[in-house]
């Protein structure tokens, strides 16, 4: 595995994992006043499109990364709608 | 341009543009109590890795999308650190 591939995989792990601390914080505090509804509505929709794109183009890393991110972003979106 | 390519481009536009309403909300309200520092630190770092990955692999869409997202996420990160 070359440097560029390792770099891309590291990038994917960071951007995918980054939504976990936000989801945990939102679940714990239920403080969503500063969280943008439009961001998470648009982001969750975009992640769903990436997920379908990954399935249709048979790209397992895209399916996996966006499947995980979709779950985290939907949790944040549901809390934003429920506790706004 | 086939359906899968259009799907992927739509996905990229949504996930990239989604950080704009969050950045604008954070600039306007300065309310970052519910925003996760760890998320934006990790996300901005991951986006920087994607940006470098795009340059090294000569992938213009990855450079463009992550360059834009990096700016938005750094704005949110700076506000989070400044107004926490």
JSON list of N, CA and C in Angstrom, two decimals, chain B:
[
{"chain": "B", "resi": 1, "resn": "UNK", "atom": "N", "xyz": [-22.66, 12.14, -19.59]},
{"chain": "B", "resi": 1, "resn": "UNK", "atom": "CA", "xyz": [-22.50, 11.86, -18.15]},
{"chain": "B", "resi": 1, "resn": "UNK", "atom": "C", "xyz": [-23.62, 10.91, -17.71]},
{"chain": "B", "resi": 2, "resn": "UNK", "atom": "N", "xyz": [-23.24, 9.79, -17.13]},
{"chain": "B", "resi": 2, "resn": "UNK", "atom": "CA", "xyz": [-24.26, 8.81, -16.76]},
{"chain": "B", "resi": 2, "resn": "UNK", "atom": "C", "xyz": [-24.88, 9.08, -15.38]},
{"chain": "B", "resi": 3, "resn": "UNK", "atom": "N", "xyz": [-25.90, 8.29, -15.05]},
{"chain": "B", "resi": 3, "resn": "UNK", "atom": "CA", "xyz": [-26.66, 8.50, -13.81]},
{"chain": "B", "resi": 3, "resn": "UNK", "atom": "C", "xyz": [-25.78, 8.42, -12.58]},
{"chain": "B", "resi": 4, "resn": "UNK", "atom": "N", "xyz": [-24.85, 7.43, -12.55]},
{"chain": "B", "resi": 4, "resn": "UNK", "atom": "CA", "xyz": [-24.00, 7.24, -11.36]},
{"chain": "B", "resi": 4, "resn": "UNK", "atom": "C", "xyz": [-23.09, 8.45, -11.14]},
{"chain": "B", "resi": 5, "resn": "UNK", "atom": "N", "xyz": [-22.55, 9.01, -12.24]},
{"chain": "B", "resi": 5, "resn": "UNK", "atom": "CA", "xyz": [-21.69, 10.20, -12.12]},
{"chain": "B", "resi": 5, "resn": "UNK", "atom": "C", "xyz": [-22.48, 11.40, -11.61]},
{"chain": "B", "resi": 6, "resn": "UNK", "atom": "N", "xyz": [-23.70, 11.58, -12.13]},
{"chain": "B", "resi": 6, "resn": "UNK", "atom": "CA", "xyz": [-24.55, 12.68, -11.67]},
{"chain": "B", "resi": 6, "resn": "UNK", "atom": "C", "xyz": [-24.90, 12.51, -10.19]},
{"chain": "B", "resi": 7, "resn": "UNK", "atom": "N", "xyz": [-25.16, 11.25, -9.80]},
{"chain": "B", "resi": 7, "resn": "UNK", "atom": "CA", "xyz": [-25.46, 10.94, -8.40]},
{"chain": "B", "resi": 7, "resn": "UNK", "atom": "C", "xyz": [-24.29, 11.32, -7.50]},
{"chain": "B", "resi": 8, "resn": "UNK", "atom": "N", "xyz": [-23.08, 10.92, -7.91]},
{"chain": "B", "resi": 8, "resn": "UNK", "atom": "CA", "xyz": [-21.88, 11.23, -7.13]},
{"chain": "B", "resi": 8, "resn": "UNK", "atom": "C", "xyz": [-21.63, 12.72, -7.02]},
{"chain": "B", "resi": 9, "resn": "UNK", "atom": "N", "xyz": [-21.84, 13.45, -8.12]},
{"chain": "B", "resi": 9, "resn": "UNK", "atom": "CA", "xyz": [-21.64, 14.90, -8.10]},
{"chain": "B", "resi": 9, "resn": "UNK", "atom": "C", "xyz": [-22.68, 15.58, -7.21]},
{"chain": "B", "resi": 10, "resn": "UNK", "atom": "N", "xyz": [-23.94, 15.09, -7.28]},
{"chain": "B", "resi": 10, "resn": "UNK", "atom": "CA", "xyz": [-24.99, 15.65, -6.42]},
{"chain": "B", "resi": 10, "resn": "UNK", "atom": "C", "xyz": [-24.64, 15.42, -4.94]},
{"chain": "B", "resi": 11, "resn": "UNK", "atom": "N", "xyz": [-24.15, 14.21, -4.66]},
{"chain": "B", "resi": 11, "resn": "UNK", "atom": "CA", "xyz": [-23.75, 13.87, -3.29]},
{"chain": "B", "resi": 11, "resn": "UNK", "atom": "C", "xyz": [-22.66, 14.82, -2.80]},
{"chain": "B", "resi": 12, "resn": "UNK", "atom": "N", "xyz": [-21.65, 15.06, -3.65]},
{"chain": "B", "resi": 12, "resn": "UNK", "atom": "CA", "xyz": [-20.53, 15.93, -3.28]},
{"chain": "B", "resi": 12, "resn": "UNK", "atom": "C", "xyz": [-20.99, 17.36, -3.03]},
{"chain": "B", "resi": 13, "resn": "UNK", "atom": "N", "xyz": [-21.91, 17.85, -3.89]},
{"chain": "B", "resi": 13, "resn": "UNK", "atom": "CA", "xyz": [-22.42, 19.21, -3.72]},
{"chain": "B", "resi": 13, "resn": "UNK", "atom": "C", "xyz": [-23.15, 19.33, -2.38]},
{"chain": "B", "resi": 14, "resn": "UNK", "atom": "N", "xyz": [-24.00, 18.34, -2.06]},
{"chain": "B", "resi": 14, "resn": "UNK", "atom": "CA", "xyz": [-24.78, 18.37, -0.80]},
{"chain": "B", "resi": 14, "resn": "UNK", "atom": "C", "xyz": [-23.88, 18.36, 0.43]},
{"chain": "B", "resi": 15, "resn": "UNK", "atom": "N", "xyz": [-22.94, 17.39, 0.49]},
{"chain": "B", "resi": 15, "resn": "UNK", "atom": "CA", "xyz": [-22.12, 17.27, 1.70]},
{"chain": "B", "resi": 15, "resn": "UNK", "atom": "C", "xyz": [-21.14, 18.44, 1.82]},
{"chain": "B", "resi": 16, "resn": "UNK", "atom": "N", "xyz": [-20.70, 19.00, 0.69]},
{"chain": "B", "resi": 16, "resn": "UNK", "atom": "CA", "xyz": [-19.81, 20.16, 0.75]},
{"chain": "B", "resi": 16, "resn": "UNK", "atom": "C", "xyz": [-20.57, 21.41, 1.18]},
{"chain": "B", "resi": 17, "resn": "UNK", "atom": "N", "xyz": [-21.73, 21.66, 0.53]},
{"chain": "B", "resi": 17, "resn": "UNK", "atom": "CA", "xyz": [-22.52, 22.86, 0.81]},
{"chain": "B", "resi": 17, "resn": "UNK", "atom": "C", "xyz": [-23.14, 22.85, 2.19]},
{"chain": "B", "resi": 18, "resn": "UNK", "atom": "N", "xyz": [-23.32, 21.67, 2.78]},
{"chain": "B", "resi": 18, "resn": "UNK", "atom": "CA", "xyz": [-24.02, 21.56, 4.07]},
{"chain": "B", "resi": 18, "resn": "UNK", "atom": "C", "xyz": [-23.32, 22.32, 5.19]},
{"chain": "B", "resi": 19, "resn": "UNK", "atom": "N", "xyz": [-21.99, 22.49, 5.08]},
{"chain": "B", "resi": 19, "resn": "UNK", "atom": "CA", "xyz": [-21.26, 23.18, 6.15]},
{"chain": "B", "resi": 19, "resn": "UNK", "atom": "C", "xyz": [-21.44, 24.70, 6.10]},
{"chain": "B", "resi": 20, "resn": "UNK", "atom": "N", "xyz": [-21.96, 25.22, 4.98]},
{"chain": "B", "resi": 20, "resn": "UNK", "atom": "CA", "xyz": [-22.17, 26.66, 4.87]},
{"chain": "B", "resi": 20, "resn": "UNK", "atom": "C", "xyz": [-23.23, 27.16, 5.86]},
{"chain": "B", "resi": 21, "resn": "UNK", "atom": "N", "xyz": [-24.45, 26.55, 5.91]},
{"chain": "B", "resi": 21, "resn": "UNK", "atom": "CA", "xyz": [-25.43, 27.04, 6.90]},
{"chain": "B", "resi": 21, "resn": "UNK", "atom": "C", "xyz": [-24.94, 26.94, 8.34]},
{"chain": "B", "resi": 22, "resn": "UNK", "atom": "N", "xyz": [-24.13, 25.89, 8.65]},
{"chain": "B", "resi": 22, "resn": "UNK", "atom": "CA", "xyz": [-23.59, 25.79, 10.02]},
{"chain": "B", "resi": 22, "resn": "UNK", "atom": "C", "xyz": [-22.59, 26.92, 10.28]},
{"chain": "B", "resi": 23, "resn": "UNK", "atom": "N", "xyz": [-21.72, 27.20, 9.32]},
{"chain": "B", "resi": 23, "resn": "UNK", "atom": "CA", "xyz": [-20.73, 28.28, 9.48]},
{"chain": "B", "resi": 23, "resn": "UNK", "atom": "C", "xyz": [-21.44, 29.63, 9.65]},
{"chain": "B", "resi": 24, "resn": "UNK", "atom": "N", "xyz": [-22.46, 29.88, 8.83]},
{"chain": "B", "resi": 24, "resn": "UNK", "atom": "CA", "xyz": [-23.20, 31.15, 8.91]},
{"chain": "B", "resi": 24, "resn": "UNK", "atom": "C", "xyz": [-23.93, 31.28, 10.24]},
{"chain": "B", "resi": 25, "resn": "UNK", "atom": "N", "xyz": [-24.53, 30.17, 10.70]},
{"chain": "B", "resi": 25, "resn": "UNK", "atom": "CA", "xyz": [-25.25, 30.19, 11.99]},
{"chain": "B", "resi": 25, "resn": "UNK", "atom": "C", "xyz": [-24.28, 30.46, 13.13]},
{"chain": "B", "resi": 26, "resn": "UNK", "atom": "N", "xyz": [-23.11, 29.82, 13.08]},
{"chain": "B", "resi": 26, "resn": "UNK", "atom": "CA", "xyz": [-22.12, 29.98, 14.14]},
{"chain": "B", "resi": 26, "resn": "UNK", "atom": "C", "xyz": [-21.57, 31.41, 14.15]},
{"chain": "B", "resi": 27, "resn": "UNK", "atom": "N", "xyz": [-21.33, 31.98, 12.97]},
{"chain": "B", "resi": 27, "resn": "UNK", "atom": "CA", "xyz": [-20.84, 33.37, 12.88]},
{"chain": "B", "resi": 27, "resn": "UNK", "atom": "C", "xyz": [-21.89, 34.32, 13.43]},
{"chain": "B", "resi": 28, "resn": "UNK", "atom": "N", "xyz": [-23.16, 34.08, 13.08]},
{"chain": "B", "resi": 28, "resn": "UNK", "atom": "CA", "xyz": [-24.26, 34.98, 13.45]},
{"chain": "B", "resi": 28, "resn": "UNK", "atom": "C", "xyz": [-24.58, 34.90, 14.94]},
{"chain": "B", "resi": 29, "resn": "UNK", "atom": "N", "xyz": [-24.69, 33.69, 15.48]},
{"chain": "B", "resi": 29, "resn": "UNK", "atom": "CA", "xyz": [-25.15, 33.53, 16.86]},
{"chain": "B", "resi": 29, "resn": "UNK", "atom": "C", "xyz": [-24.01, 33.41, 17.87]},
{"chain": "B", "resi": 30, "resn": "UNK", "atom": "N", "xyz": [-22.83, 32.99, 17.42]},
{"chain": "B", "resi": 30, "resn": "UNK", "atom": "CA", "xyz": [-21.69, 32.71, 18.31]},
{"chain": "B", "resi": 30, "resn": "UNK", "atom": "C", "xyz": [-22.06, 31.69, 19.39]},
{"chain": "B", "resi": 31, "resn": "UNK", "atom": "N", "xyz": [-23.16, 30.96, 19.17]},
{"chain": "B", "resi": 31, "resn": "UNK", "atom": "CA", "xyz": [-23.58, 29.93, 20.11]},
{"chain": "B", "resi": 31, "resn": "UNK", "atom": "C", "xyz": [-22.93, 28.61, 19.71]},
{"chain": "B", "resi": 32, "resn": "UNK", "atom": "N", "xyz": [-21.89, 28.23, 20.45]},
{"chain": "B", "resi": 32, "resn": "UNK", "atom": "CA", "xyz": [-21.18, 27.00, 20.10]},
{"chain": "B", "resi": 32, "resn": "UNK", "atom": "C", "xyz": [-21.24, 25.96, 21.21]},
{"chain": "B", "resi": 33, "resn": "UNK", "atom": "N", "xyz": [-22.13, 26.21, 22.20]},
{"chain": "B", "resi": 33, "resn": "UNK", "atom": "CA", "xyz": [-22.21, 25.30, 23.36]},
{"chain": "B", "resi": 33, "resn": "UNK", "atom": "C", "xyz": [-22.52, 23.86, 22.93]},
{"chain": "B", "resi": 34, "resn": "UNK", "atom": "N", "xyz": [-23.42, 23.71, 21.96]},
{"chain": "B", "resi": 34, "resn": "UNK", "atom": "CA", "xyz": [-23.81, 22.37, 21.53]},
{"chain": "B", "resi": 34, "resn": "UNK", "atom": "C", "xyz": [-22.96, 21.80, 20.40]},
{"chain": "B", "resi": 35, "resn": "UNK", "atom": "N", "xyz": [-21.97, 22.60, 19.96]},
{"chain": "B", "resi": 35, "resn": "UNK", "atom": "CA", "xyz": [-21.09, 22.17, 18.86]},
{"chain": "B", "resi": 35, "resn": "UNK", "atom": "C", "xyz": [-19.87, 21.47, 19.45]},
{"chain": "B", "resi": 36, "resn": "UNK", "atom": "N", "xyz": [-19.52, 20.31, 18.91]},
{"chain": "B", "resi": 36, "resn": "UNK", "atom": "CA", "xyz": [-18.42, 19.51, 19.45]},
{"chain": "B", "resi": 36, "resn": "UNK", "atom": "C", "xyz": [-17.06, 19.99, 18.94]},
{"chain": "B", "resi": 37, "resn": "UNK", "atom": "N", "xyz": [-16.19, 20.38, 19.89]},
{"chain": "B", "resi": 37, "resn": "UNK", "atom": "CA", "xyz": [-14.81, 20.77, 19.54]},
{"chain": "B", "resi": 37, "resn": "UNK", "atom": "C", "xyz": [-14.07, 19.62, 18.88]},
{"chain": "B", "resi": 38, "resn": "UNK", "atom": "N", "xyz": [-14.24, 18.40, 19.45]},
{"chain": "B", "resi": 38, "resn": "UNK", "atom": "CA", "xyz": [-13.54, 17.23, 18.91]},
{"chain": "B", "resi": 38, "resn": "UNK", "atom": "C", "xyz": [-13.99, 16.94, 17.49]},
{"chain": "B", "resi": 39, "resn": "UNK", "atom": "N", "xyz": [-15.30, 17.12, 17.21]},
{"chain": "B", "resi": 39, "resn": "UNK", "atom": "CA", "xyz": [-15.76, 16.90, 15.85]},
{"chain": "B", "resi": 39, "resn": "UNK", "atom": "C", "xyz": [-15.03, 17.80, 14.87]},
{"chain": "B", "resi": 40, "resn": "UNK", "atom": "N", "xyz": [-15.03, 19.11, 15.14]},
{"chain": "B", "resi": 40, "resn": "UNK", "atom": "CA", "xyz": [-14.47, 20.04, 14.16]},
{"chain": "B", "resi": 40, "resn": "UNK", "atom": "C", "xyz": [-12.95, 19.98, 14.09]},
{"chain": "B", "resi": 41, "resn": "UNK", "atom": "N", "xyz": [-12.28, 19.64, 15.20]},
{"chain": "B", "resi": 41, "resn": "UNK", "atom": "CA", "xyz": [-10.83, 19.46, 15.16]},
{"chain": "B", "resi": 41, "resn": "UNK", "atom": "C", "xyz": [-10.49, 18.26, 14.27]},
{"chain": "B", "resi": 42, "resn": "UNK", "atom": "N", "xyz": [-11.19, 17.15, 14.49]},
{"chain": "B", "resi": 42, "resn": "UNK", "atom": "CA", "xyz": [-10.94, 15.93, 13.73]},
{"chain": "B", "resi": 42, "resn": "UNK", "atom": "C", "xyz": [-11.39, 16.08, 12.27]},
{"chain": "B", "resi": 43, "resn": "UNK", "atom": "N", "xyz": [-12.53, 16.74, 12.09]},
{"chain": "B", "resi": 43, "resn": "UNK", "atom": "CA", "xyz": [-13.07, 16.90, 10.73]},
{"chain": "B", "resi": 43, "resn": "UNK", "atom": "C", "xyz": [-12.17, 17.81, 9.89]},
{"chain": "B", "resi": 44, "resn": "UNK", "atom": "N", "xyz": [-11.72, 18.94, 10.48]},
{"chain": "B", "resi": 44, "resn": "UNK", "atom": "CA", "xyz": [-10.85, 19.86, 9.74]},
{"chain": "B", "resi": 44, "resn": "UNK", "atom": "C", "xyz": [-9.53, 19.17, 9.39]},
{"chain": "B", "resi": 45, "resn": "UNK", "atom": "N", "xyz": [-8.99, 18.38, 10.33]},
{"chain": "B", "resi": 45, "resn": "UNK", "atom": "CA", "xyz": [-7.75, 17.65, 10.07]},
{"chain": "B", "resi": 45, "resn": "UNK", "atom": "C", "xyz": [-7.97, 16.62, 8.94]},
{"chain": "B", "resi": 46, "resn": "UNK", "atom": "N", "xyz": [-9.08, 15.89, 9.01]},
{"chain": "B", "resi": 46, "resn": "UNK", "atom": "CA", "xyz": [-9.40, 14.90, 7.98]},
{"chain": "B", "resi": 46, "resn": "UNK", "atom": "C", "xyz": [-9.59, 15.55, 6.61]},
{"chain": "B", "resi": 47, "resn": "UNK", "atom": "N", "xyz": [-10.23, 16.71, 6.60]},
{"chain": "B", "resi": 47, "resn": "UNK", "atom": "CA", "xyz": [-10.46, 17.43, 5.34]},
{"chain": "B", "resi": 47, "resn": "UNK", "atom": "C", "xyz": [-9.14, 17.92, 4.75]},
{"chain": "B", "resi": 48, "resn": "UNK", "atom": "N", "xyz": [-8.22, 18.32, 5.64]},
{"chain": "B", "resi": 48, "resn": "UNK", "atom": "CA", "xyz": [-6.88, 18.73, 5.19]},
{"chain": "B", "resi": 48, "resn": "UNK", "atom": "C", "xyz": [-6.17, 17.53, 4.54]},
{"chain": "B", "resi": 49, "resn": "UNK", "atom": "N", "xyz": [-6.30, 16.35, 5.17]},
{"chain": "B", "resi": 49, "resn": "UNK", "atom": "CA", "xyz": [-5.71, 15.14, 4.59]},
{"chain": "B", "resi": 49, "resn": "UNK", "atom": "C", "xyz": [-6.32, 14.83, 3.22]},
{"chain": "B", "resi": 50, "resn": "UNK", "atom": "N", "xyz": [-7.66, 14.95, 3.11]},
{"chain": "B", "resi": 50, "resn": "UNK", "atom": "CA", "xyz": [-8.34, 14.75, 1.82]},
{"chain": "B", "resi": 50, "resn": "UNK", "atom": "C", "xyz": [-7.81, 15.73, 0.77]},
{"chain": "B", "resi": 51, "resn": "UNK", "atom": "N", "xyz": [-7.60, 16.97, 1.18]},
{"chain": "B", "resi": 51, "resn": "UNK", "atom": "CA", "xyz": [-7.12, 18.04, 0.29]},
{"chain": "B", "resi": 51, "resn": "UNK", "atom": "C", "xyz": [-5.73, 17.67, -0.25]},
{"chain": "B", "resi": 52, "resn": "UNK", "atom": "N", "xyz": [-4.83, 17.25, 0.65]},
{"chain": "B", "resi": 52, "resn": "UNK", "atom": "CA", "xyz": [-3.47, 16.86, 0.24]},
{"chain": "B", "resi": 52, "resn": "UNK", "atom": "C", "xyz": [-3.54, 15.60, -0.64]},
{"chain": "B", "resi": 53, "resn": "UNK", "atom": "N", "xyz": [-4.41, 14.65, -0.24]},
{"chain": "B", "resi": 53, "resn": "UNK", "atom": "CA", "xyz": [-4.62, 13.43, -1.04]},
{"chain": "B", "resi": 53, "resn": "UNK", "atom": "C", "xyz": [-5.05, 13.78, -2.46]},
{"chain": "B", "resi": 54, "resn": "UNK", "atom": "N", "xyz": [-5.97, 14.73, -2.57]},
{"chain": "B", "resi": 54, "resn": "UNK", "atom": "CA", "xyz": [-6.46, 15.17, -3.88]},
{"chain": "B", "resi": 54, "resn": "UNK", "atom": "C", "xyz": [-5.36, 15.79, -4.73]},
{"chain": "B", "resi": 55, "resn": "UNK", "atom": "N", "xyz": [-4.50, 16.59, -4.10]},
{"chain": "B", "resi": 55, "resn": "UNK", "atom": "CA", "xyz": [-3.39, 17.22, -4.82]},
{"chain": "B", "resi": 55, "resn": "UNK", "atom": "C", "xyz": [-2.41, 16.14, -5.32]},
{"chain": "B", "resi": 56, "resn": "UNK", "atom": "N", "xyz": [-2.03, 15.23, -4.41]},
{"chain": "B", "resi": 56, "resn": "UNK", "atom": "CA", "xyz": [-1.03, 14.20, -4.76]},
{"chain": "B", "resi": 56, "resn": "UNK", "atom": "C", "xyz": [-1.57, 13.22, -5.81]},
{"chain": "B", "resi": 57, "resn": "UNK", "atom": "N", "xyz": [-2.88, 12.94, -5.76]},
{"chain": "B", "resi": 57, "resn": "UNK", "atom": "CA", "xyz": [-3.45, 12.01, -6.73]},
{"chain": "B", "resi": 57, "resn": "UNK", "atom": "C", "xyz": [-4.06, 12.75, -7.93]},
{"chain": "B", "resi": 58, "resn": "UNK", "atom": "N", "xyz": [-3.82, 14.07, -7.98]},
{"chain": "B", "resi": 58, "resn": "UNK", "atom": "CA", "xyz": [-4.27, 14.93, -9.10]},
{"chain": "B", "resi": 58, "resn": "UNK", "atom": "C", "xyz": [-5.77, 14.77, -9.37]},
{"chain": "B", "resi": 59, "resn": "UNK", "atom": "N", "xyz": [-6.55, 14.77, -8.28]},
{"chain": "B", "resi": 59, "resn": "UNK", "atom": "CA", "xyz": [-8.01, 14.63, -8.41]},
{"chain": "B", "resi": 59, "resn": "UNK", "atom": "C", "xyz": [-8.65, 15.99, -8.08]},
{"chain": "B", "resi": 60, "resn": "UNK", "atom": "N", "xyz": [-8.98, 16.73, -9.13]},
{"chain": "B", "resi": 60, "resn": "UNK", "atom": "CA", "xyz": [-9.49, 18.09, -8.97]},
{"chain": "B", "resi": 60, "resn": "UNK", "atom": "C", "xyz": [-10.79, 18.16, -8.14]},
{"chain": "B", "resi": 61, "resn": "UNK", "atom": "N", "xyz": [-11.80, 17.27, -8.39]},
{"chain": "B", "resi": 61, "resn": "UNK", "atom": "CA", "xyz": [-13.03, 17.34, -7.58]},
{"chain": "B", "resi": 61, "resn": "UNK", "atom": "C", "xyz": [-12.76, 17.18, -6.09]},
{"chain": "B", "resi": 62, "resn": "UNK", "atom": "N", "xyz": [-11.83, 16.28, -5.71]},
{"chain": "B", "resi": 62, "resn": "UNK", "atom": "CA", "xyz": [-11.51, 16.09, -4.29]},
{"chain": "B", "resi": 62, "resn": "UNK", "atom": "C", "xyz": [-10.83, 17.33, -3.72]},
{"chain": "B", "resi": 63, "resn": "UNK", "atom": "N", "xyz": [-9.94, 17.93, -4.50]},
{"chain": "B", "resi": 63, "resn": "UNK", "atom": "CA", "xyz": [-9.26, 19.16, -4.05]},
{"chain": "B", "resi": 63, "resn": "UNK", "atom": "C", "xyz": [-10.28, 20.29, -3.85]},
{"chain": "B", "resi": 64, "resn": "UNK", "atom": "N", "xyz": [-11.17, 20.47, -4.83]},
{"chain": "B", "resi": 64, "resn": "UNK", "atom": "CA", "xyz": [-12.15, 21.56, -4.78]},
{"chain": "B", "resi": 64, "resn": "UNK", "atom": "C", "xyz": [-13.12, 21.38, -3.62]},
{"chain": "B", "resi": 65, "resn": "UNK", "atom": "N", "xyz": [-13.75, 20.18, -3.54]},
{"chain": "B", "resi": 65, "resn": "UNK", "atom": "CA", "xyz": [-14.76, 19.93, -2.51]},
{"chain": "B", "resi": 65, "resn": "UNK", "atom": "C", "xyz": [-14.16, 20.07, -1.11]},
{"chain": "B", "resi": 66, "resn": "UNK", "atom": "N", "xyz": [-12.96, 19.51, -0.91]},
{"chain": "B", "resi": 66, "resn": "UNK", "atom": "CA", "xyz": [-12.36, 19.53, 0.42]},
{"chain": "B", "resi": 66, "resn": "UNK", "atom": "C", "xyz": [-11.72, 20.88, 0.75]},
{"chain": "B", "resi": 67, "resn": "UNK", "atom": "N", "xyz": [-11.30, 21.61, -0.28]},
{"chain": "B", "resi": 67, "resn": "UNK", "atom": "CA", "xyz": [-10.79, 22.96, -0.05]},
{"chain": "B", "resi": 67, "resn": "UNK", "atom": "C", "xyz": [-11.89, 23.85, 0.51]},
{"chain": "B", "resi": 68, "resn": "UNK", "atom": "N", "xyz": [-13.09, 23.76, -0.10]},
{"chain": "B", "resi": 68, "resn": "UNK", "atom": "CA", "xyz": [-14.25, 24.55, 0.36]},
{"chain": "B", "resi": 68, "resn": "UNK", "atom": "C", "xyz": [-14.66, 24.11, 1.77]},
{"chain": "B", "resi": 69, "resn": "UNK", "atom": "N", "xyz": [-14.79, 22.79, 1.97]},
{"chain": "B", "resi": 69, "resn": "UNK", "atom": "CA", "xyz": [-15.22, 22.28, 3.28]},
{"chain": "B", "resi": 69, "resn": "UNK", "atom": "C", "xyz": [-14.20, 22.62, 4.37]},
{"chain": "B", "resi": 70, "resn": "UNK", "atom": "N", "xyz": [-12.92, 22.62, 4.01]},
{"chain": "B", "resi": 70, "resn": "UNK", "atom": "CA", "xyz": [-11.87, 22.96, 4.98]},
{"chain": "B", "resi": 70, "resn": "UNK", "atom": "C", "xyz": [-12.05, 24.39, 5.48]},
{"chain": "B", "resi": 71, "resn": "UNK", "atom": "N", "xyz": [-12.36, 25.33, 4.59]},
{"chain": "B", "resi": 71, "resn": "UNK", "atom": "CA", "xyz": [-12.57, 26.72, 4.98]},
{"chain": "B", "resi": 71, "resn": "UNK", "atom": "C", "xyz": [-13.75, 26.83, 5.95]},
{"chain": "B", "resi": 72, "resn": "UNK", "atom": "N", "xyz": [-14.89, 26.20, 5.59]},
{"chain": "B", "resi": 72, "resn": "UNK", "atom": "CA", "xyz": [-16.09, 26.25, 6.44]},
{"chain": "B", "resi": 72, "resn": "UNK", "atom": "C", "xyz": [-15.80, 25.63, 7.81]},
{"chain": "B", "resi": 73, "resn": "UNK", "atom": "N", "xyz": [-15.15, 24.47, 7.82]},
{"chain": "B", "resi": 73, "resn": "UNK", "atom": "CA", "xyz": [-14.94, 23.77, 9.09]},
{"chain": "B", "resi": 73, "resn": "UNK", "atom": "C", "xyz": [-13.93, 24.52, 9.97]},
{"chain": "B", "resi": 74, "resn": "UNK", "atom": "N", "xyz": [-12.95, 25.19, 9.36]},
{"chain": "B", "resi": 74, "resn": "UNK", "atom": "CA", "xyz": [-11.99, 25.97, 10.14]},
{"chain": "B", "resi": 74, "resn": "UNK", "atom": "C", "xyz": [-12.66, 27.20, 10.77]},
{"chain": "B", "resi": 75, "resn": "UNK", "atom": "N", "xyz": [-13.60, 27.81, 10.04]},
{"chain": "B", "resi": 75, "resn": "UNK", "atom": "CA", "xyz": [-14.36, 28.95, 10.59]},
{"chain": "B", "resi": 75, "resn": "UNK", "atom": "C", "xyz": [-15.11, 28.49, 11.84]},
{"chain": "B", "resi": 76, "resn": "UNK", "atom": "N", "xyz": [-15.82, 27.34, 11.73]},
{"chain": "B", "resi": 76, "resn": "UNK", "atom": "CA", "xyz": [-16.59, 26.82, 12.87]},
{"chain": "B", "resi": 76, "resn": "UNK", "atom": "C", "xyz": [-15.65, 26.46, 14.02]},
{"chain": "B", "resi": 77, "resn": "UNK", "atom": "N", "xyz": [-14.51, 25.85, 13.72]},
{"chain": "B", "resi": 77, "resn": "UNK", "atom": "CA", "xyz": [-13.53, 25.46, 14.74]},
{"chain": "B", "resi": 77, "resn": "UNK", "atom": "C", "xyz": [-12.98, 26.68, 15.47]},
{"chain": "B", "resi": 78, "resn": "UNK", "atom": "N", "xyz": [-12.63, 27.73, 14.73]},
{"chain": "B", "resi": 78, "resn": "UNK", "atom": "CA", "xyz": [-12.09, 28.96, 15.34]},
{"chain": "B", "resi": 78, "resn": "UNK", "atom": "C", "xyz": [-13.13, 29.60, 16.25]},
{"chain": "B", "resi": 79, "resn": "UNK", "atom": "N", "xyz": [-14.39, 29.66, 15.80]},
{"chain": "B", "resi": 79, "resn": "UNK", "atom": "CA", "xyz": [-15.46, 30.22, 16.64]},
{"chain": "B", "resi": 79, "resn": "UNK", "atom": "C", "xyz": [-15.68, 29.37, 17.88]},
{"chain": "B", "resi": 80, "resn": "UNK", "atom": "N", "xyz": [-15.61, 28.05, 17.73]},
{"chain": "B", "resi": 80, "resn": "UNK", "atom": "CA", "xyz": [-15.78, 27.15, 18.87]},
{"chain": "B", "resi": 80, "resn": "UNK", "atom": "C", "xyz": [-14.70, 27.41, 19.92]},
{"chain": "B", "resi": 81, "resn": "UNK", "atom": "N", "xyz": [-13.46, 27.58, 19.49]},
{"chain": "B", "resi": 81, "resn": "UNK", "atom": "CA", "xyz": [-12.35, 27.82, 20.41]},
{"chain": "B", "resi": 81, "resn": "UNK", "atom": "C", "xyz": [-12.47, 29.22, 21.03]},
{"chain": "B", "resi": 82, "resn": "UNK", "atom": "N", "xyz": [-12.87, 30.19, 20.21]},
{"chain": "B", "resi": 82, "resn": "UNK", "atom": "CA", "xyz": [-12.94, 31.59, 20.65]},
{"chain": "B", "resi": 82, "resn": "UNK", "atom": "C", "xyz": [-14.13, 31.85, 21.57]},
{"chain": "B", "resi": 83, "resn": "UNK", "atom": "N", "xyz": [-15.29, 31.23, 21.29]},
{"chain": "B", "resi": 83, "resn": "UNK", "atom": "CA", "xyz": [-16.52, 31.54, 22.03]},
{"chain": "B", "resi": 83, "resn": "UNK", "atom": "C", "xyz": [-17.08, 30.36, 22.79]},
{"chain": "B", "resi": 84, "resn": "UNK", "atom": "N", "xyz": [-16.23, 29.48, 23.30]},
{"chain": "B", "resi": 84, "resn": "UNK", "atom": "CA", "xyz": [-16.76, 28.30, 23.99]},
{"chain": "B", "resi": 84, "resn": "UNK", "atom": "C", "xyz": [-17.22, 28.67, 25.41]}
]
